[in-house]
Each structure stands twice: as C-alpha cells, then as structure tokens.
PDB file of C-alpha atoms and ligand atoms in Angstrom:
ATOM      1  CA  MET Q   1    -110.673 -12.248 -50.101  1.00 97.00           C
ATOM      2  CA  LYS Q   2    -109.551 -12.835 -46.555  1.00 97.00           C
ATOM      3  CA  ILE Q   3    -107.862  -9.449 -46.158  1.00 98.00           C
ATOM      4  CA  LEU Q   4    -111.090  -7.668 -47.179  1.00 98.00           C
ATOM      5  CA  GLU Q   5    -113.313  -9.824 -44.981  1.00 98.00           C
ATOM      6  CA  ASP Q   6    -111.026  -9.122 -42.003  1.00 98.00           C
ATOM      7  CA  ARG Q   7    -111.208  -5.404 -42.712  1.00 98.00           C
ATOM      8  CA  ILE Q   8    -115.004  -5.501 -42.902  1.00 98.00           C
ATOM      9  CA  LEU Q   9    -115.172  -7.349 -39.577  1.00 98.00           C
ATOM     10  CA  GLN Q  10    -112.734  -4.900 -37.995  1.00 98.00           C
ATOM     11  CA  ASP Q  11    -114.085  -1.590 -39.336  1.00 98.00           C
ATOM     12  CA  GLY Q  12    -117.585  -2.156 -40.741  1.00 97.00           C
ATOM     13  CA  THR Q  13    -120.731  -1.115 -38.938  1.00 97.00           C
ATOM     14  CA  ILE Q  14    -124.247  -2.178 -39.815  1.00 97.00           C
ATOM     15  CA  LEU Q  15    -126.795   0.596 -40.221  1.00 96.00           C
ATOM     16  CA  PRO Q  16    -130.583   0.280 -40.359  1.00 94.00           C
ATOM     17  CA  GLY Q  17    -131.875  -0.909 -43.744  1.00 92.00           C
ATOM     18  CA  ASP Q  18    -129.103  -3.500 -44.188  1.00 95.00           C
ATOM     19  CA  VAL Q  19    -126.530  -0.868 -45.068  1.00 96.00           C
ATOM     20  CA  LEU Q  20    -122.917  -1.685 -44.249  1.00 98.00           C
ATOM     21  CA  LYS Q  21    -120.894   1.397 -43.389  1.00 98.00           C
ATOM     22  CA  VAL Q  22    -117.265   1.068 -44.469  1.00 98.00           C
ATOM     23  CA  ASP Q  23    -116.371   4.711 -44.776  1.00 97.00           C
ATOM     24  CA  ASN Q  24    -112.917   4.477 -43.230  1.00 97.00           C
ATOM     25  CA  PHE Q  25    -111.459   2.392 -46.060  1.00 98.00           C
ATOM     26  CA  LEU Q  26    -113.848   2.508 -49.061  1.00 98.00           C
ATOM     27  CA  ASN Q  27    -116.659   5.073 -49.037  1.00 97.00           C
ATOM     28  CA  HIS Q  28    -115.111   8.236 -47.599  1.00 97.00           C
ATOM     29  CA  GLN Q  29    -111.559   7.724 -46.388  1.00 98.00           C
ATOM     30  CA  VAL Q  30    -109.891   5.358 -48.859  1.00 98.00           C
ATOM     31  CA  ASP Q  31    -107.107   2.872 -48.075  1.00 98.00           C
ATOM     32  CA  PRO Q  32    -104.942   2.999 -51.225  1.00 98.00           C
ATOM     33  CA  GLN Q  33    -102.921  -0.117 -50.374  1.00 98.00           C
ATOM     34  CA  LEU Q  34    -106.065  -2.161 -49.912  1.00 98.00           C
ATOM     35  CA  MET Q  35    -107.540  -0.688 -53.138  1.00 98.00           C
ATOM     36  CA  ASP Q  36    -104.363  -1.728 -54.938  1.00 98.00           C
ATOM     37  CA  GLN Q  37    -104.754  -5.299 -53.682  1.00 98.00           C
ATOM     38  CA  LEU Q  38    -108.438  -5.358 -54.681  1.00 98.00           C
ATOM     39  CA  GLY Q  39    -107.567  -3.990 -58.128  1.00 98.00           C
ATOM     40  CA  ALA Q  40    -104.890  -6.641 -58.570  1.00 98.00           C
ATOM     41  CA  GLU Q  41    -107.366  -9.367 -57.657  1.00 98.00           C
ATOM     42  CA  PHE Q  42    -110.007  -8.073 -60.128  1.00 98.00           C
ATOM     43  CA  ALA Q  43    -107.292  -7.958 -62.803  1.00 98.00           C
ATOM     44  CA  ARG Q  44    -106.187 -11.518 -61.995  1.00 98.00           C
ATOM     45  CA  ARG Q  45    -109.759 -12.797 -62.243  1.00 98.00           C
ATOM     46  CA  PHE Q  46    -110.524 -10.990 -65.537  1.00 98.00           C
ATOM     47  CA  LYS Q  47    -107.102 -11.102 -67.192  1.00 98.00           C
ATOM     48  CA  ASN Q  48    -108.225 -13.456 -69.971  1.00 98.00           C
ATOM     49  CA  ALA Q  49    -111.537 -11.713 -70.645  1.00 98.00           C
ATOM     50  CA  GLY Q  50    -110.252  -9.260 -73.259  1.00 98.00           C
ATOM     51  CA  VAL Q  51    -111.246  -6.181 -71.253  1.00 98.00           C
ATOM     52  CA  THR Q  52    -110.676  -2.871 -73.082  1.00 98.00           C
ATOM     53  CA  LYS Q  53    -112.100  -0.467 -70.473  1.00 98.00           C
ATOM     54  CA  VAL Q  54    -113.343  -0.469 -66.897  1.00 99.00           C
ATOM     55  CA  LEU Q  55    -116.691   1.240 -66.223  1.00 98.00           C
ATOM     56  CA  THR Q  56    -118.024   2.424 -62.896  1.00 98.00           C
ATOM     57  CA  VAL Q  57    -120.335   5.058 -61.397  1.00 97.00           C
ATOM     58  CA  GLU Q  58    -119.091   8.015 -59.374  1.00 96.00           C
ATOM     59  CA  SER Q  59    -118.112   8.323 -56.635  1.00 95.00           C
ATOM     60  CA  SER Q  60    -117.457   5.249 -54.522  1.00 95.00           C
ATOM     61  CA  GLY Q  61    -116.763   2.947 -57.463  1.00 97.00           C
ATOM     62  CA  ILE Q  62    -113.864   5.067 -58.657  1.00 98.00           C
ATOM     63  CA  ALA Q  63    -111.168   3.891 -56.233  1.00 98.00           C
ATOM     64  CA  PRO Q  64    -111.494   0.138 -56.858  1.00 98.00           C
ATOM     65  CA  ALA Q  65    -112.219   0.705 -60.570  1.00 98.00           C
ATOM     66  CA  VAL Q  66    -109.125   2.780 -61.220  1.00 98.00           C
ATOM     67  CA  MET Q  67    -106.961   0.185 -59.476  1.00 98.00           C
ATOM     68  CA  ALA Q  68    -108.509  -2.632 -61.513  1.00 98.00           C
ATOM     69  CA  ALA Q  69    -107.892  -0.594 -64.670  1.00 99.00           C
ATOM     70  CA  LEU Q  70    -104.293   0.084 -63.657  1.00 98.00           C
ATOM     71  CA  HIS Q  71    -103.622  -3.628 -63.182  1.00 98.00           C
ATOM     72  CA  LEU Q  72    -105.400  -4.524 -66.437  1.00 98.00           C
ATOM     73  CA  GLY Q  73    -103.564  -1.773 -68.336  1.00 98.00           C
ATOM     74  CA  VAL Q  74    -106.755  -0.158 -69.685  1.00 98.00           C
ATOM     75  CA  PRO Q  75    -108.597   3.174 -69.149  1.00 98.00           C
ATOM     76  CA  MET Q  76    -111.301   3.620 -66.524  1.00 98.00           C
ATOM     77  CA  ILE Q  77    -114.481   5.624 -67.185  1.00 98.00           C
ATOM     78  CA  PHE Q  78    -116.856   6.700 -64.443  1.00 98.00           C
ATOM     79  CA  ALA Q  79    -120.443   7.513 -65.275  1.00 98.00           C
ATOM     80  CA  ARG Q  80    -121.460  10.875 -63.887  1.00 96.00           C
ATOM     81  CA  LYS Q  81    -124.564  11.336 -61.748  1.00 94.00           C
ATOM     82  CA  HIS Q  82    -127.014  14.173 -62.359  1.00 87.00           C
ATOM     83  CA  LYS Q  83    -130.327  15.095 -60.798  1.00 78.00           C
ATOM     84  CA  SER Q  84    -131.883  15.325 -64.255  1.00 78.00           C
ATOM     85  CA  LEU Q  85    -130.436  15.730 -67.693  1.00 77.00           C
ATOM     86  CA  THR Q  86    -131.595  18.019 -70.487  1.00 78.00           C
ATOM     87  CA  LEU Q  87    -129.088  18.217 -73.344  1.00 76.00           C
ATOM     88  CA  THR Q  88    -128.178  14.577 -73.903  1.00 82.00           C
ATOM     89  CA  ASP Q  89    -127.239  14.289 -77.579  1.00 89.00           C
ATOM     90  CA  HIS Q  90    -123.571  13.616 -76.902  1.00 95.00           C
ATOM     91  CA  LEU Q  91    -124.244  11.303 -73.963  1.00 96.00           C
ATOM     92  CA  TYR Q  92    -125.283   7.738 -73.247  1.00 97.00           C
ATOM     93  CA  THR Q  93    -127.676   7.961 -70.310  1.00 96.00           C
ATOM     94  CA  ALA Q  94    -129.592   5.674 -67.953  1.00 96.00           C
ATOM     95  CA  LYS Q  95    -131.822   6.070 -64.904  1.00 95.00           C
ATOM     96  CA  VAL Q  96    -130.608   4.593 -61.632  1.00 95.00           C
ATOM     97  CA  TYR Q  97    -132.477   4.282 -58.363  1.00 91.00           C
ATOM     98  CA  SER Q  98    -130.023   4.775 -55.504  1.00 87.00           C
ATOM     99  CA  TYR Q  99    -130.265   2.234 -52.709  1.00 78.00           C
ATOM    100  CA  THR Q 100    -128.616   4.398 -50.065  1.00 81.00           C
ATOM    101  CA  LYS Q 101    -130.048   7.785 -51.134  1.00 82.00           C
ATOM    102  CA  GLN Q 102    -133.525   6.396 -51.976  1.00 85.00           C
ATOM    103  CA  GLY Q 103    -133.973   8.550 -55.056  1.00 87.00           C
ATOM    104  CA  ASN Q 104    -133.406   8.530 -58.802  1.00 90.00           C
ATOM    105  CA  ASN Q 105    -130.315   9.780 -60.584  1.00 90.00           C
ATOM    106  CA  ASP Q 106    -129.553   9.997 -64.255  1.00 94.00           C
ATOM    107  CA  ILE Q 107    -126.107   8.643 -65.031  1.00 96.00           C
ATOM    108  CA  SER Q 108    -124.225   9.498 -68.182  1.00 97.00           C
ATOM    109  CA  ILE Q 109    -121.097   8.711 -70.154  1.00 97.00           C
ATOM    110  CA  ASP Q 110    -119.846  10.869 -72.996  1.00 97.00           C
ATOM    111  CA  ARG Q 111    -120.182   9.028 -76.313  1.00 97.00           C
ATOM    112  CA  ARG Q 112    -116.573   9.888 -77.205  1.00 97.00           C
ATOM    113  CA  PHE Q 113    -115.265   7.440 -74.618  1.00 98.00           C
ATOM    114  CA  LEU Q 114    -117.011   4.298 -75.866  1.00 98.00           C
ATOM    115  CA  SER Q 115    -116.533   2.695 -79.265  1.00 96.00           C
ATOM    116  CA  ALA Q 116    -118.060  -0.299 -80.999  1.00 94.00           C
ATOM    117  CA  ASP Q 117    -115.095  -2.601 -80.334  1.00 97.00           C
ATOM    118  CA  ASP Q 118    -115.112  -2.054 -76.572  1.00 98.00           C
ATOM    119  CA  ASN Q 119    -115.482  -4.930 -74.136  1.00 98.00           C
ATOM    120  CA  VAL Q 120    -116.025  -3.423 -70.708  1.00 98.00           C
ATOM    121  CA  LEU Q 121    -115.602  -4.657 -67.163  1.00 99.00           C
ATOM    122  CA  ILE Q 122    -118.143  -3.111 -64.774  1.00 98.00           C
ATOM    123  CA  ILE Q 123    -116.759  -2.457 -61.287  1.00 98.00           C
ATOM    124  CA  ASP Q 124    -118.583  -1.058 -58.270  1.00 98.00           C
ATOM    125  CA  ASP Q 125    -118.074  -0.792 -54.543  1.00 98.00           C
ATOM    126  CA  PHE Q 126    -121.316  -2.567 -53.532  1.00 98.00           C
ATOM    127  CA  LEU Q 127    -123.815  -4.834 -55.237  1.00 98.00           C
ATOM    128  CA  ALA Q 128    -127.172  -4.539 -53.446  1.00 97.00           C
ATOM    129  CA  ASN Q 129    -130.266  -4.574 -55.670  1.00 97.00           C
ATOM    130  CA  GLY Q 130    -128.228  -4.173 -58.829  1.00 97.00           C
ATOM    131  CA  GLN Q 131    -129.606  -0.822 -59.971  1.00 97.00           C
ATOM    132  CA  ALA Q 132    -126.213   0.806 -60.500  1.00 97.00           C
ATOM    133  CA  VAL Q 133    -124.968  -2.210 -62.476  1.00 98.00           C
ATOM    134  CA  GLN Q 134    -128.219  -2.271 -64.470  1.00 98.00           C
ATOM    135  CA  GLY Q 135    -127.714   1.400 -65.378  1.00 98.00           C
ATOM    136  CA  LEU Q 136    -124.243   0.622 -66.730  1.00 98.00           C
ATOM    137  CA  LEU Q 137    -125.615  -2.413 -68.599  1.00 98.00           C
ATOM    138  CA  ASP Q 138    -128.262  -0.132 -70.149  1.00 98.00           C
ATOM    139  CA  ILE Q 139    -125.520   2.246 -71.292  1.00 98.00           C
ATOM    140  CA  ALA Q 140    -123.481  -0.669 -72.711  1.00 98.00           C
ATOM    141  CA  GLU Q 141    -126.578  -1.789 -74.629  1.00 98.00           C
ATOM    142  CA  SER Q 142    -127.176   1.719 -76.022  1.00 97.00           C
ATOM    143  CA  ALA Q 143    -123.520   1.912 -77.054  1.00 98.00           C
ATOM    144  CA  GLN Q 144    -123.745  -1.616 -78.538  1.00 98.00           C
ATOM    145  CA  ILE Q 145    -120.618  -2.752 -76.755  1.00 98.00           C
ATOM    146  CA  LYS Q 146    -119.773  -6.043 -75.062  1.00 98.00           C
ATOM    147  CA  VAL Q 147    -119.651  -6.562 -71.301  1.00 98.00           C
ATOM    148  CA  ALA Q 148    -116.895  -8.895 -70.085  1.00 98.00           C
ATOM    149  CA  GLY Q 149    -118.266  -9.180 -66.563  1.00 98.00           C
ATOM    150  CA  VAL Q 150    -119.075  -7.486 -63.294  1.00 99.00           C
ATOM    151  CA  GLY Q 151    -116.724  -7.082 -60.330  1.00 98.00           C
ATOM    152  CA  VAL Q 152    -117.834  -5.704 -56.981  1.00 98.00           C
ATOM    153  CA  VAL Q 153    -115.877  -5.161 -53.815  1.00 98.00           C
ATOM    154  CA  ILE Q 154    -118.757  -6.236 -51.549  1.00 98.00           C
ATOM    155  CA  GLU Q 155    -121.964  -7.973 -52.530  1.00 98.00           C
ATOM    156  CA  LYS Q 156    -124.924  -8.431 -50.249  1.00 98.00           C
ATOM    157  CA  ARG Q 157    -125.878 -11.841 -51.566  1.00 98.00           C
ATOM    158  CA  PHE Q 158    -129.312 -11.709 -49.917  1.00 97.00           C
ATOM    159  CA  GLN Q 159    -130.406  -8.770 -52.099  1.00 97.00           C
ATOM    160  CA  LYS Q 160    -131.479  -8.877 -55.731  1.00 97.00           C
ATOM    161  CA  GLY Q 161    -128.325  -7.729 -57.537  1.00 98.00           C
ATOM    162  CA  HIS Q 162    -126.482 -11.062 -57.430  1.00 98.00           C
ATOM    163  CA  GLN Q 163    -129.283 -12.853 -59.287  1.00 98.00           C
ATOM    164  CA  LEU Q 164    -129.745  -9.928 -61.694  1.00 98.00           C
ATOM    165  CA  VAL Q 165    -126.123 -10.244 -62.854  1.00 98.00           C
ATOM    166  CA  LYS Q 166    -126.382 -14.044 -63.074  1.00 98.00           C
ATOM    167  CA  ASP Q 167    -129.630 -13.775 -65.068  1.00 98.00           C
ATOM    168  CA  ALA Q 168    -127.848 -11.449 -67.497  1.00 97.00           C
ATOM    169  CA  GLY Q 169    -125.435 -14.344 -68.115  1.00 98.00           C
ATOM    170  CA  LEU Q 170    -122.421 -12.360 -66.956  1.00 98.00           C
ATOM    171  CA  PRO Q 171    -119.431 -13.541 -64.914  1.00 98.00           C
ATOM    172  CA  LEU Q 172    -119.649 -12.020 -61.427  1.00 98.00           C
ATOM    173  CA  VAL Q 173    -116.697 -11.581 -59.079  1.00 98.00           C
ATOM    174  CA  ALA Q 174    -117.468 -10.363 -55.549  1.00 98.00           C
ATOM    175  CA  LEU Q 175    -114.346  -9.983 -53.424  1.00 98.00           C
ATOM    176  CA  ALA Q 176    -116.443 -10.246 -50.263  1.00 98.00           C
ATOM    177  CA  SER Q 177    -119.861 -11.809 -50.254  1.00 98.00           C
ATOM    178  CA  ILE Q 178    -122.196 -11.180 -47.337  1.00 98.00           C
ATOM    179  CA  ALA Q 179    -124.794 -13.878 -46.707  1.00 98.00           C
ATOM    180  CA  LYS Q 180    -126.593 -12.023 -43.948  1.00 97.00           C
ATOM    181  CA  PHE Q 181    -126.515  -9.476 -41.162  1.00 97.00           C
ATOM    182  CA  GLU Q 182    -127.651 -10.915 -37.857  1.00 93.00           C
ATOM    183  CA  ASN Q 183    -127.633  -9.372 -34.386  1.00 91.00           C
ATOM    184  CA  GLY Q 184    -125.239  -6.665 -35.492  1.00 91.00           C
ATOM    185  CA  SER Q 185    -122.694  -8.994 -37.047  1.00 95.00           C
ATOM    186  CA  VAL Q 186    -121.727  -9.975 -40.579  1.00 97.00           C
ATOM    187  CA  THR Q 187    -121.883 -13.536 -41.915  1.00 97.00           C
ATOM    188  CA  PHE Q 188    -119.963 -14.183 -45.137  1.00 98.00           C
ATOM    189  CA  ALA Q 189    -121.163 -16.618 -47.799  1.00 97.00           C
ATOM    190  CA  GLN Q 190    -119.061 -19.777 -47.804  1.00 88.00           C
ATOM    191  CA  ASP Q 191    -118.424 -20.111 -51.563  1.00 81.00           C
TER     192      ASP Q 191
HETATM  193  P1  5GP I   1    -127.579  -1.251 -56.007  1.00 50.83           P
HETATM  194  O1  5GP I   1    -127.671  -0.335 -57.171  1.00 50.83           O
HETATM  195  O2  5GP I   1    -126.886  -2.558 -56.310  1.00 50.83           O
HETATM  196  O3  5GP I   1    -128.891  -1.456 -55.312  1.00 50.83           O
HETATM  197  O4  5GP I   1    -126.685  -0.511 -54.951  1.00 50.83           O
HETATM  198  C1  5GP I   1    -125.379  -0.221 -55.274  1.00 50.83           C
HETATM  199  C2  5GP I   1    -124.963   1.144 -54.823  1.00 50.83           C
HETATM  200  O5  5GP I   1    -125.591   1.542 -53.614  1.00 50.83           O
HETATM  201  C3  5GP I   1    -123.479   1.098 -54.567  1.00 50.83           C
HETATM  202  O6  5GP I   1    -122.814   1.791 -55.601  1.00 50.83           O
HETATM  203  C4  5GP I   1    -123.292   1.762 -53.227  1.00 50.83           C
HETATM  204  O7  5GP I   1    -122.865   3.094 -53.428  1.00 50.83           O
HETATM  205  C5  5GP I   1    -124.654   1.806 -52.597  1.00 50.83           C
HETATM  206  N1  5GP I   1    -124.834   0.752 -51.569  1.00 50.83           N
HETATM  207  C6  5GP I   1    -125.691  -0.291 -51.626  1.00 50.83           C
HETATM  208  N2  5GP I   1    -125.659  -1.004 -50.502  1.00 50.83           N
HETATM  209  C7  5GP I   1    -124.731  -0.418 -49.706  1.00 50.83           C
HETATM  210  C8  5GP I   1    -124.234  -0.702 -48.397  1.00 50.83           C
HETATM  211  O8  5GP I   1    -124.634  -1.654 -47.698  1.00 50.83           O
HETATM  212  N3  5GP I   1    -123.274   0.129 -47.914  1.00 50.83           N
HETATM  213  C9  5GP I   1    -122.796   1.192 -48.638  1.00 50.83           C
HETATM  214  N4  5GP I   1    -121.841   1.934 -48.060  1.00 50.83           N
HETATM  215  N5  5GP I   1    -123.251   1.499 -49.876  1.00 50.83           N
HETATM  216  C10 5GP I   1    -124.204   0.698 -50.402  1.00 50.83           C
END
C-alpha cells in the first residue's frame, strides 16, 4: 500500500537487529485514520473468505486488528500475554518467543470466545520470524477452528515468518513488504 510505504519512509527508523521503529503511527502513538485505511484494505482482501472473527496478540496488533474487524463486521479477540500461566483450564494457551523483547511469553485466549464453527483471520502489526502468528495458529489448532488467512501491516520478507505462513498453506496479505534494510534505508519488495 503506497500510503503505508510512504509513511514508513517518512517516519520509520531502523534500529540494530533489523528492527523497524514506527512508534509514531503504529507501535506507541497510533494514527487512527491510517489504521482505518489499513483495516479497510484487509477487509477488502479477505471479504470473500468467510471470516467470523479477527485474532491478534496484545498490544500492537490491536489497532489494525480492530479496524479490520470493524470493516469485516465481526468481533476482534486479542490474545493476552503473561509471563507464565498457572490456572489454564478455561484458556487456550501457546508459548511465543518475542522477537523484540528476546524472551518467552505465554499467550492465552479464553475458551468462551472461540467456537467450533469459527473461521479466523489472524492480524498482526509485524511479521518477522513468525512466532506470534505461530502461537495464534497453535491456539486455533487447539480450538479446532479454521484459519482464513494471515494479514500483517508490515512484513520483513527476509526473515522466516513469510515462508512459515506460506508453508502452512495460508493466504498471506502484507500491506507493506520490506525486502531489506541497507545503509539505514528501507527497500520494499516489488511484488
Ligand atoms: P515474530 O513473532 O514474527 O518474530 O515477530 C512479530 C512480533 O514482534 C510483532 O508482533 C512485533 O510486535 C514484533 N516485531 C518484530 N519485528 C519488529 C520490527 O521490526 N519492529 C517492531 N516495531 N516490532 C517488531
């Protein structure tokens, strides 16, 4: 999406470890108008996929996910992060290694919010090595529900997550796709 790529070029900064900082429109301060446009685009791309719910992980996935859900006319559920979980009977849980925090989190979704006939769209802010998406796929498998696809605001194509989603046989929509970081600048993938 041109508007998103322009915003990344204007406001993004590249941190050590191939981390793109976009905290003035996505990861800390949030631009609601841009989120609305991103949500509309996710909805347009998945409108025929029979999506019943949008799933994400707190916290940075929530803004684009809720806008996608609004435009699709379905609820949004965010998995909660915990340091470690004890009482888990009423929860679906998965372990996720955090790329930016370099540590493990348990993520969980209350069983009440997923039912056997659900077909979920997974949305996240970034796709890097795919651990957050894998955690949500693990939860979908435990809940025995279908996954319609994966939508991410920004993918770093050169990391493992892109292939992980493809290998799972799922449709992947990345609204901006970064091919590489080089000499402090961003190069977008051409397709
Ligand atoms: P993954 O699980 O795909 O390795 O990483 C996805 C999660 O890590 C995202 O939800 C996001 O919060 C964080 N993340 C990964 N790469 C970046 C990045 O380059 N910039 C920012 N701001 N967050 C990232």
